[in-house]
Amino acid sequence: MWLGDCYPRAFVNRRTFLRGLSSGSFGDGSLIRVGNNENPYGPGPAALEALSRATTRAHRYPGGLSRDLAATISRVHDVPLDHILLSGGSGDVMRAAVYTFTSPVRGLVFPRPSYEAPMRSAQHIGSPVIRVQLTPALTLDVRTIASRSAQGGLVYICNPNNPTGTVVPAADLSTMIASVIRTSPDTRFLVDEAYFDYADAPGSGSMIPLAVKHPQVIVTRTFSKIHGMAGMRVAYAIAQPDTLAALRLRHSASSLGAASLAAAAASLADVEYLAQMAELNRSVRSFMVDGFARAGFQVAPADANFIFVNIRRDARAFGDACYAQGVQVGRVFPPLGNWARIAVGTGAEMKAAMDVFLSVLAAPPVPTRRG
Ligand code: PLP
């Protein structure tokens, strides 16, 4: 993948990229990558050790390691083994859920803006997308989601939400989901908890207990974020066995390799490293939030490993200007075209990146390509 995740394909600015290469500002590894919400520190020591041990088993099929990872997930979340589906990335589970539970007559209920992969899957198979705007506070509008849910075969909930980083309290979410289940039992929920481990907001909580209780609820977690393993492609879903059986018809976990499985199990058990990552993220994130606030820019309440800033100018042009100076920020999330999503890098990276952001924002805005 080249710039794919941080800029839409139509806007891959080759000239800017090549200029950056020739000026030596990146291409030598110095590009500050805060566009994809990755953990800049990578996997922890336990995961790395497991990874290296797994190389000695490279000639064996990894069934035993799959069972080890599932057993660790079962223990950590206190869920039965048959409620766990392993996946080569949570995107694969989302695709399977959209393909399984939506149709041309029962669409995908999709808060906007949010992580767009499920919406693209729905569009791919011709299922309608029932968009629900966020509230003015940039949180999920649970009331409107509830009122639209009966039209949907699947409701996508991302909590904390990407790109805003905002959290809906677990009590509000579980009340809403339980009420929809009562009135529209054919509607399913996919609750994407990719950024769950970063959330500090009061009332923040997982929907895993609801996934154990109700066949309509699926929760996804990924190793791509706090575990620092985006390149290793491991994730899992938790749901009742019949729900997982339906998903399995459209999903294959056979892409999971020994190294990824072994590292994931070790990482999940390494609570100390995960706590350290959350703490580092919290402190660098406050540095970023304070920097933007001091410069007069509004930042949405930040509960993930990225922040969402109202830069009051075209975010695409801003991303372009930052990229020319060696900082890759997140792509634009319509309809909030004047907001920039910036991931939390290391302290040193963010010190340098903040200088770039504030100097770009201090200059007059360049005219947008859209005129
Ligand atoms: N869910 C959300 C909300 C994300 O932001 C991302 C990636 O950025 C993913 C899922 C993708 O996760 P995975 O790498 O497990 O496919």
CSV table of C-alpha atoms and ligand atoms in Angstrom, one decimal:
chain,number,residue,atom,x,y,z
A,1,MET,CA,0.0,0.0,0.0
A,2,TRP,CA,1.3,3.4,-0.8
A,3,LEU,CA,-0.7,6.5,0.2
A,4,GLY,CA,-4.0,4.5,-0.2
A,5,ASP,CA,-5.3,4.8,3.4
A,6,CYS,CA,-4.5,8.4,4.1
A,7,TYR,CA,-5.6,10.1,0.8
A,8,PRO,CA,-8.4,9.0,-1.5
A,9,ARG,CA,-7.1,7.4,-4.7
A,10,ALA,CA,-8.2,10.4,-6.7
A,11,PHE,CA,-5.9,12.6,-4.7
A,12,VAL,CA,-2.6,11.0,-4.6
A,13,ASN,CA,-0.4,14.0,-5.2
A,14,ARG,CA,2.5,12.4,-7.0
A,15,ARG,CA,4.3,15.7,-7.6
A,16,THR,CA,4.3,16.5,-3.9
A,17,PHE,CA,5.5,13.0,-3.1
A,18,LEU,CA,8.3,13.2,-5.6
A,19,ARG,CA,9.3,16.7,-4.5
A,20,GLY,CA,9.5,15.3,-0.9
A,21,LEU,CA,11.7,12.4,-2.1
A,22,SER,CA,14.1,14.6,-4.0
A,23,SER,CA,14.4,17.2,-1.2
A,24,GLY,CA,15.3,14.4,1.2
A,25,SER,CA,12.5,15.3,3.6
A,26,PHE,CA,11.3,11.7,3.4
A,27,GLY,CA,11.9,8.5,1.4
A,28,ASP,CA,14.8,8.1,3.8
A,29,GLY,CA,12.4,7.0,6.6
A,30,SER,CA,12.0,10.4,8.0
A,31,LEU,CA,8.4,10.8,7.0
A,32,ILE,CA,6.3,11.3,10.1
A,33,ARG,CA,3.4,8.9,9.6
A,34,VAL,CA,0.4,10.0,11.6
A,35,GLY,CA,-2.2,9.2,8.9
A,36,ASN,CA,-3.3,5.7,9.8
A,37,ASN,CA,-3.8,5.6,13.6
A,38,GLU,CA,-1.0,3.1,14.1
A,39,ASN,CA,0.9,2.6,17.3
A,40,PRO,CA,4.3,4.2,16.5
A,41,TYR,CA,6.2,2.0,19.0
A,42,GLY,CA,5.2,-1.3,17.5
A,43,PRO,CA,4.7,-4.6,19.3
A,44,GLY,CA,5.8,-5.1,22.9
A,45,PRO,CA,8.7,-7.2,24.1
A,46,ALA,CA,6.5,-10.3,24.8
A,47,ALA,CA,5.0,-10.1,21.4
A,48,LEU,CA,8.4,-9.8,19.7
A,49,GLU,CA,9.7,-12.7,21.6
A,50,ALA,CA,6.7,-14.9,20.6
A,51,LEU,CA,7.2,-13.7,17.0
A,52,SER,CA,10.8,-14.8,17.0
A,53,ARG,CA,9.9,-18.2,18.6
A,54,ALA,CA,7.2,-18.7,16.0
A,55,THR,CA,9.8,-18.6,13.2
A,56,THR,CA,11.0,-22.0,14.4
A,57,ARG,CA,7.6,-23.4,13.7
A,58,ALA,CA,7.3,-21.9,10.2
A,59,HIS,CA,7.1,-25.3,8.6
A,60,ARG,CA,4.0,-26.4,10.7
A,61,TYR,CA,0.4,-25.4,10.1
A,62,PRO,CA,-0.6,-23.0,12.8
A,63,GLY,CA,-3.8,-24.7,14.2
A,64,GLY,CA,-2.4,-25.0,17.7
A,65,LEU,CA,-1.5,-21.3,17.7
A,66,SER,CA,-5.0,-20.4,16.7
A,67,ARG,CA,-6.3,-22.3,19.6
A,68,ASP,CA,-3.9,-20.6,21.9
A,69,LEU,CA,-4.9,-17.2,20.8
A,70,ALA,CA,-8.6,-18.1,21.1
A,71,ALA,CA,-8.0,-19.4,24.6
A,72,THR,CA,-6.2,-16.2,25.6
A,73,ILE,CA,-9.1,-14.1,24.2
A,74,SER,CA,-11.6,-16.3,26.1
A,75,ARG,CA,-9.7,-15.8,29.3
A,76,VAL,CA,-9.1,-12.0,28.9
A,77,HIS,CA,-12.7,-11.2,28.1
A,78,ASP,CA,-14.3,-14.0,30.0
A,79,VAL,CA,-16.3,-15.3,27.0
A,80,PRO,CA,-16.7,-18.9,25.9
A,81,LEU,CA,-14.4,-20.2,23.2
A,82,ASP,CA,-17.2,-20.8,20.8
A,83,HIS,CA,-18.0,-17.1,20.9
A,84,ILE,CA,-14.7,-16.1,19.2
A,85,LEU,CA,-13.9,-15.8,15.5
A,86,LEU,CA,-10.3,-15.0,14.6
A,87,SER,CA,-9.7,-12.9,11.5
A,88,GLY,CA,-6.9,-11.5,9.4
A,89,GLY,CA,-7.9,-8.0,10.3
A,90,SER,CA,-11.2,-6.7,11.5
A,91,GLY,CA,-12.1,-5.3,8.1
A,92,ASP,CA,-12.7,-8.9,6.9
A,93,VAL,CA,-15.3,-9.4,9.7
A,94,MET,CA,-17.0,-6.2,8.8
A,95,ARG,CA,-17.2,-7.2,5.1
A,96,ALA,CA,-18.6,-10.6,6.0
A,97,ALA,CA,-21.2,-8.9,8.3
A,98,VAL,CA,-22.3,-6.5,5.7
A,99,TYR,CA,-22.5,-9.2,3.1
A,100,THR,CA,-24.4,-11.5,5.5
A,101,PHE,CA,-26.9,-9.1,7.1
A,102,THR,CA,-27.6,-6.4,4.5
A,103,SER,CA,-29.5,-6.7,1.3
A,104,PRO,CA,-31.1,-4.4,-1.3
A,105,VAL,CA,-34.1,-4.1,1.0
A,106,ARG,CA,-32.4,-4.0,4.4
A,107,GLY,CA,-29.5,-1.6,4.3
A,108,LEU,CA,-26.6,-0.6,6.4
A,109,VAL,CA,-27.2,2.1,9.1
A,110,PHE,CA,-24.1,4.1,9.0
A,111,PRO,CA,-23.2,7.1,11.3
A,112,ARG,CA,-21.4,9.8,9.4
A,113,PRO,CA,-18.5,10.4,9.5
A,114,SER,CA,-17.2,7.1,10.6
A,115,TYR,CA,-14.8,4.4,9.5
A,116,GLU,CA,-15.9,3.9,5.9
A,117,ALA,CA,-15.0,0.3,5.1
A,118,PRO,CA,-18.4,-1.1,6.1
A,119,MET,CA,-20.1,1.6,4.0
A,120,ARG,CA,-18.0,0.7,1.0
A,121,SER,CA,-18.8,-3.0,1.4
A,122,ALA,CA,-22.5,-2.1,1.4
A,123,GLN,CA,-22.1,0.0,-1.7
A,124,HIS,CA,-20.2,-2.9,-3.4
A,125,ILE,CA,-23.2,-5.3,-3.1
A,126,GLY,CA,-25.9,-2.7,-3.7
A,127,SER,CA,-27.2,-2.5,-0.2
A,128,PRO,CA,-28.6,1.0,0.6
A,129,VAL,CA,-26.6,3.0,3.1
A,130,ILE,CA,-28.8,4.8,5.7
A,131,ARG,CA,-26.6,7.7,6.8
A,132,VAL,CA,-27.1,9.2,10.3
A,133,GLN,CA,-25.1,12.4,10.9
A,134,LEU,CA,-23.2,12.8,14.2
A,135,THR,CA,-24.6,15.2,16.8
A,136,PRO,CA,-23.2,18.8,16.9
A,137,ALA,CA,-20.8,17.5,19.7
A,138,LEU,CA,-19.5,15.0,17.1
A,139,THR,CA,-20.7,12.0,19.0
A,140,LEU,CA,-22.9,9.2,17.7
A,141,ASP,CA,-26.5,10.2,17.6
A,142,VAL,CA,-27.9,7.2,19.4
A,143,ARG,CA,-31.6,8.4,19.3
A,144,THR,CA,-31.6,8.9,15.5
A,145,ILE,CA,-29.7,5.6,15.0
A,146,ALA,CA,-32.4,3.9,17.0
A,147,SER,CA,-35.2,5.5,15.0
A,148,ARG,CA,-33.6,4.4,11.7
A,149,SER,CA,-32.5,0.9,12.8
A,150,ALA,CA,-35.6,-0.9,11.8
A,151,GLN,CA,-34.8,-0.1,8.1
A,152,GLY,CA,-31.4,-1.7,8.5
A,153,GLY,CA,-30.1,-5.3,8.4
A,154,LEU,CA,-27.0,-4.1,10.1
A,155,VAL,CA,-26.1,-1.0,12.2
A,156,TYR,CA,-22.4,-0.1,12.3
A,157,ILE,CA,-21.2,1.5,15.5
A,158,CYS,CA,-17.6,2.6,16.0
A,159,ASN,CA,-16.9,3.4,19.7
A,160,PRO,CA,-14.6,5.4,20.1
A,161,ASN,CA,-15.5,6.7,16.7
A,162,ASN,CA,-13.0,7.1,13.9
A,163,PRO,CA,-12.4,10.0,12.8
A,164,THR,CA,-13.8,12.0,15.7
A,165,GLY,CA,-12.2,10.1,18.6
A,166,THR,CA,-15.4,10.6,20.6
A,167,VAL,CA,-17.0,8.0,22.9
A,168,VAL,CA,-20.6,7.2,23.6
A,169,PRO,CA,-21.1,5.9,27.2
A,170,ALA,CA,-21.7,2.2,27.4
A,171,ALA,CA,-25.0,2.7,29.2
A,172,ASP,CA,-26.5,4.8,26.4
A,173,LEU,CA,-25.3,2.4,23.8
A,174,SER,CA,-26.5,-0.8,25.5
A,175,THR,CA,-29.9,0.8,26.2
A,176,MET,CA,-30.3,1.8,22.6
A,177,ILE,CA,-29.2,-1.6,21.3
A,178,ALA,CA,-31.5,-3.5,23.7
A,179,SER,CA,-34.5,-1.3,22.7
A,180,VAL,CA,-33.9,-1.9,18.9
A,181,ILE,CA,-33.5,-5.6,19.5
A,182,ARG,CA,-37.0,-5.6,21.2
A,183,THR,CA,-38.7,-3.8,18.4
A,184,SER,CA,-36.7,-5.0,15.4
A,185,PRO,CA,-35.1,-8.4,16.2
A,186,ASP,CA,-33.8,-8.8,12.6
A,187,THR,CA,-31.5,-5.8,12.9
A,188,ARG,CA,-27.9,-6.7,13.8
A,189,PHE,CA,-25.3,-4.5,15.3
A,190,LEU,CA,-21.6,-4.5,14.6
A,191,VAL,CA,-19.8,-2.6,17.4
A,192,ASP,CA,-16.2,-1.8,16.3
A,193,GLU,CA,-14.0,-1.4,19.3
A,194,ALA,CA,-10.7,-0.9,17.5
A,195,TYR,CA,-9.7,2.0,19.8
A,196,PHE,CA,-11.4,0.7,23.0
A,197,ASP,CA,-8.1,0.4,24.9
A,198,TYR,CA,-7.3,4.1,24.5
A,199,ALA,CA,-10.7,5.4,25.8
A,200,ASP,CA,-10.7,7.2,29.2
A,201,ALA,CA,-14.1,8.9,28.9
A,202,PRO,CA,-16.3,8.4,32.0
A,203,GLY,CA,-18.8,5.7,31.3
A,204,SER,CA,-16.8,4.2,28.5
A,205,GLY,CA,-17.3,0.4,28.3
A,206,SER,CA,-17.4,-2.6,26.0
A,207,MET,CA,-20.4,-4.1,24.3
A,208,ILE,CA,-18.9,-7.6,24.7
A,209,PRO,CA,-21.4,-8.5,27.5
A,210,LEU,CA,-24.2,-7.7,25.0
A,211,ALA,CA,-22.6,-9.8,22.3
A,212,VAL,CA,-22.7,-12.7,24.7
A,213,LYS,CA,-26.3,-12.1,25.6
A,214,HIS,CA,-27.9,-11.3,22.2
A,215,PRO,CA,-27.5,-13.0,18.8
A,216,GLN,CA,-27.9,-9.7,17.2
A,217,VAL,CA,-24.6,-8.1,18.5
A,218,ILE,CA,-21.1,-8.6,17.1
A,219,VAL,CA,-18.1,-6.9,18.6
A,220,THR,CA,-14.8,-6.6,16.8
A,221,ARG,CA,-11.4,-5.9,18.2
A,222,THR,CA,-8.1,-5.6,16.3
A,223,PHE,CA,-4.4,-6.0,17.1
A,224,SER,CA,-3.7,-3.1,14.6
A,225,LYS,CA,-3.9,-0.3,17.1
A,226,ILE,CA,-2.7,-0.4,20.7
A,227,HIS,CA,-1.0,-3.8,20.1
A,228,GLY,CA,1.2,-2.1,17.4
A,229,MET,CA,0.6,-5.0,14.9
A,230,ALA,CA,-1.1,-3.3,12.0
A,231,GLY,CA,1.2,-5.0,9.6
A,232,MET,CA,0.5,-8.5,11.0
A,233,ARG,CA,-3.2,-8.5,10.3
A,234,VAL,CA,-4.9,-10.1,13.3
A,235,ALA,CA,-8.3,-9.3,14.8
A,236,TYR,CA,-11.2,-11.1,16.3
A,237,ALA,CA,-15.0,-10.9,16.6
A,238,ILE,CA,-17.1,-11.9,19.6
A,239,ALA,CA,-20.7,-13.0,19.1
A,240,GLN,CA,-23.0,-16.0,19.8
A,241,PRO,CA,-22.1,-19.2,18.0
A,242,ASP,CA,-25.0,-19.1,15.5
A,243,THR,CA,-24.1,-15.5,14.5
A,244,LEU,CA,-20.5,-16.5,14.0
A,245,ALA,CA,-21.6,-19.6,11.9
A,246,ALA,CA,-23.5,-17.2,9.6
A,247,LEU,CA,-20.5,-14.9,9.3
A,248,ARG,CA,-18.2,-17.9,8.6
A,249,LEU,CA,-20.0,-18.6,5.4
A,250,ARG,CA,-18.5,-15.3,4.1
A,251,HIS,CA,-15.3,-15.2,6.0
A,252,SER,CA,-12.1,-17.1,6.1
A,253,ALA,CA,-9.5,-17.0,8.9
A,254,SER,CA,-7.1,-19.2,7.0
A,255,SER,CA,-4.9,-16.2,6.1
A,256,LEU,CA,-3.7,-16.0,9.7
A,257,GLY,CA,0.0,-17.1,10.0
A,258,ALA,CA,1.9,-18.6,12.9
A,259,ALA,CA,3.9,-15.4,13.6
A,260,SER,CA,0.8,-13.2,13.8
A,261,LEU,CA,-1.1,-15.6,16.0
A,262,ALA,CA,1.7,-16.2,18.4
A,263,ALA,CA,2.5,-12.5,18.7
A,264,ALA,CA,-1.2,-11.6,19.2
A,265,ALA,CA,-1.6,-14.1,22.1
A,266,ALA,CA,1.5,-12.8,23.8
A,267,SER,CA,0.5,-9.2,23.3
A,268,LEU,CA,-3.0,-9.6,24.7
A,269,ALA,CA,-1.5,-11.1,27.9
A,270,ASP,CA,1.0,-8.3,28.2
A,271,VAL,CA,-1.2,-6.0,30.2
A,272,GLU,CA,1.8,-4.0,31.4
A,273,TYR,CA,2.9,-3.1,27.9
A,274,LEU,CA,-0.7,-2.2,26.9
A,275,ALA,CA,-1.0,0.1,30.0
A,276,GLN,CA,2.3,1.7,29.1
A,277,MET,CA,1.1,2.3,25.5
A,278,ALA,CA,-2.2,3.9,26.8
A,279,GLU,CA,-0.3,6.1,29.1
A,280,LEU,CA,2.2,7.3,26.5
A,281,ASN,CA,-0.6,7.9,24.1
A,282,ARG,CA,-2.5,9.9,26.7
A,283,SER,CA,0.4,12.2,27.4
A,284,VAL,CA,1.5,12.9,23.8
A,285,ARG,CA,-2.2,13.4,22.9
A,286,SER,CA,-2.6,16.0,25.6
A,287,PHE,CA,0.5,17.8,24.3
A,288,MET,CA,-1.2,17.9,20.8
A,289,VAL,CA,-4.6,18.9,22.1
A,290,ASP,CA,-3.0,21.7,24.2
A,291,GLY,CA,-0.9,22.9,21.3
A,292,PHE,CA,-3.9,23.3,19.0
A,293,ALA,CA,-6.1,24.8,21.8
A,294,ARG,CA,-3.4,27.4,22.6
A,295,ALA,CA,-3.3,28.3,18.9
A,296,GLY,CA,-7.1,28.8,18.9
A,297,PHE,CA,-8.2,25.6,17.2
A,298,GLN,CA,-11.1,23.4,18.5
A,299,VAL,CA,-10.3,19.8,19.1
A,300,ALA,CA,-13.1,17.1,19.5
A,301,PRO,CA,-12.9,15.3,22.9
A,302,ALA,CA,-10.1,12.9,22.2
A,303,ASP,CA,-10.4,9.3,23.4
A,304,ALA,CA,-8.4,7.3,20.9
A,305,ASN,CA,-4.9,7.4,19.4
A,306,PHE,CA,-5.7,10.3,17.2
A,307,ILE,CA,-7.2,13.8,17.5
A,308,PHE,CA,-9.7,15.5,15.2
A,309,VAL,CA,-9.1,19.2,14.8
A,310,ASN,CA,-11.2,22.0,13.3
A,311,ILE,CA,-8.5,23.7,11.2
A,312,ARG,CA,-11.1,26.0,9.6
A,313,ARG,CA,-9.7,25.5,6.2
A,314,ASP,CA,-9.7,22.8,3.5
A,315,ALA,CA,-8.3,19.7,5.2
A,316,ARG,CA,-7.2,18.3,1.9
A,317,ALA,CA,-5.0,21.3,1.1
A,318,PHE,CA,-3.7,21.1,4.7
A,319,GLY,CA,-2.8,17.5,4.3
A,320,ASP,CA,-1.0,18.3,1.1
A,321,ALA,CA,1.0,21.1,2.7
A,322,CYS,CA,2.0,18.9,5.7
A,323,TYR,CA,3.0,16.1,3.4
A,324,ALA,CA,5.3,18.4,1.5
A,325,GLN,CA,7.0,19.1,4.8
A,326,GLY,CA,7.3,15.4,5.7
A,327,VAL,CA,4.2,14.8,7.9
A,328,GLN,CA,1.5,12.4,6.6
A,329,VAL,CA,-1.9,13.2,8.3
A,330,GLY,CA,-5.2,11.3,7.9
A,331,ARG,CA,-7.4,11.6,4.9
A,332,VAL,CA,-10.5,13.9,4.8
A,333,PHE,CA,-13.8,12.7,6.2
A,334,PRO,CA,-16.8,14.3,4.4
A,335,PRO,CA,-18.9,16.2,5.3
A,336,LEU,CA,-16.4,17.6,7.8
A,337,GLY,CA,-14.0,18.8,5.1
A,338,ASN,CA,-12.4,21.5,7.4
A,339,TRP,CA,-11.4,19.0,10.1
A,340,ALA,CA,-8.1,17.1,10.1
A,341,ARG,CA,-7.5,13.7,11.7
A,342,ILE,CA,-4.1,13.4,13.1
A,343,ALA,CA,-2.8,10.3,14.8
A,344,VAL,CA,-0.7,10.3,18.0
A,345,GLY,CA,3.0,9.6,17.1
A,346,THR,CA,5.9,9.4,19.4
A,347,GLY,CA,6.7,12.5,21.6
A,348,ALA,CA,9.6,13.4,19.4
A,349,GLU,CA,7.6,13.0,16.2
A,350,MET,CA,4.7,15.1,17.5
A,351,LYS,CA,7.1,17.9,18.7
A,352,ALA,CA,8.4,18.2,15.2
A,353,ALA,CA,4.9,17.6,13.6
A,354,MET,CA,3.2,20.3,15.7
A,355,ASP,CA,5.7,22.9,14.4
A,356,VAL,CA,4.7,21.9,10.9
A,357,PHE,CA,1.0,22.0,11.6
A,358,LEU,CA,1.1,25.3,13.2
A,359,SER,CA,3.3,26.9,10.6
A,360,VAL,CA,1.0,25.6,7.8
A,361,LEU,CA,-2.0,27.0,9.7
A,362,ALA,CA,-0.3,30.3,10.2
A,363,ALA,CA,0.1,30.8,6.5
A,364,PRO,CA,-2.8,32.0,4.4
A,365,PRO,CA,-4.9,29.0,3.1
A,366,VAL,CA,-4.1,28.0,-0.4
A,367,PRO,CA,-7.1,27.9,-2.8
A,368,THR,CA,-8.7,24.4,-2.9
A,369,ARG,CA,-8.6,22.2,-5.9
A,370,ARG,CA,-12.4,22.2,-5.9
A,371,GLY,CA,-12.2,26.0,-6.4
B,1,PLP,N1,-11.9,-0.2,12.6
B,1,PLP,C1,-11.5,1.0,12.7
B,1,PLP,C2,-12.4,2.0,13.4
B,1,PLP,C3,-10.3,1.5,12.1
B,1,PLP,O1,-10.0,2.8,12.2
B,1,PLP,C4,-9.5,0.6,11.4
B,1,PLP,C5,-8.3,1.0,10.8
B,1,PLP,O2,-7.8,2.1,10.8
B,1,PLP,C6,-9.9,-0.7,11.4
B,1,PLP,C7,-11.1,-1.1,12.0
B,1,PLP,C8,-9.1,-1.7,10.6
B,1,PLP,O3,-8.7,-2.7,11.4
B,1,PLP,P1,-7.8,-3.9,10.9
B,1,PLP,O4,-6.4,-3.5,10.7
B,1,PLP,O5,-8.0,-4.9,12.0
B,1,PLP,O6,-8.5,-4.4,9.6
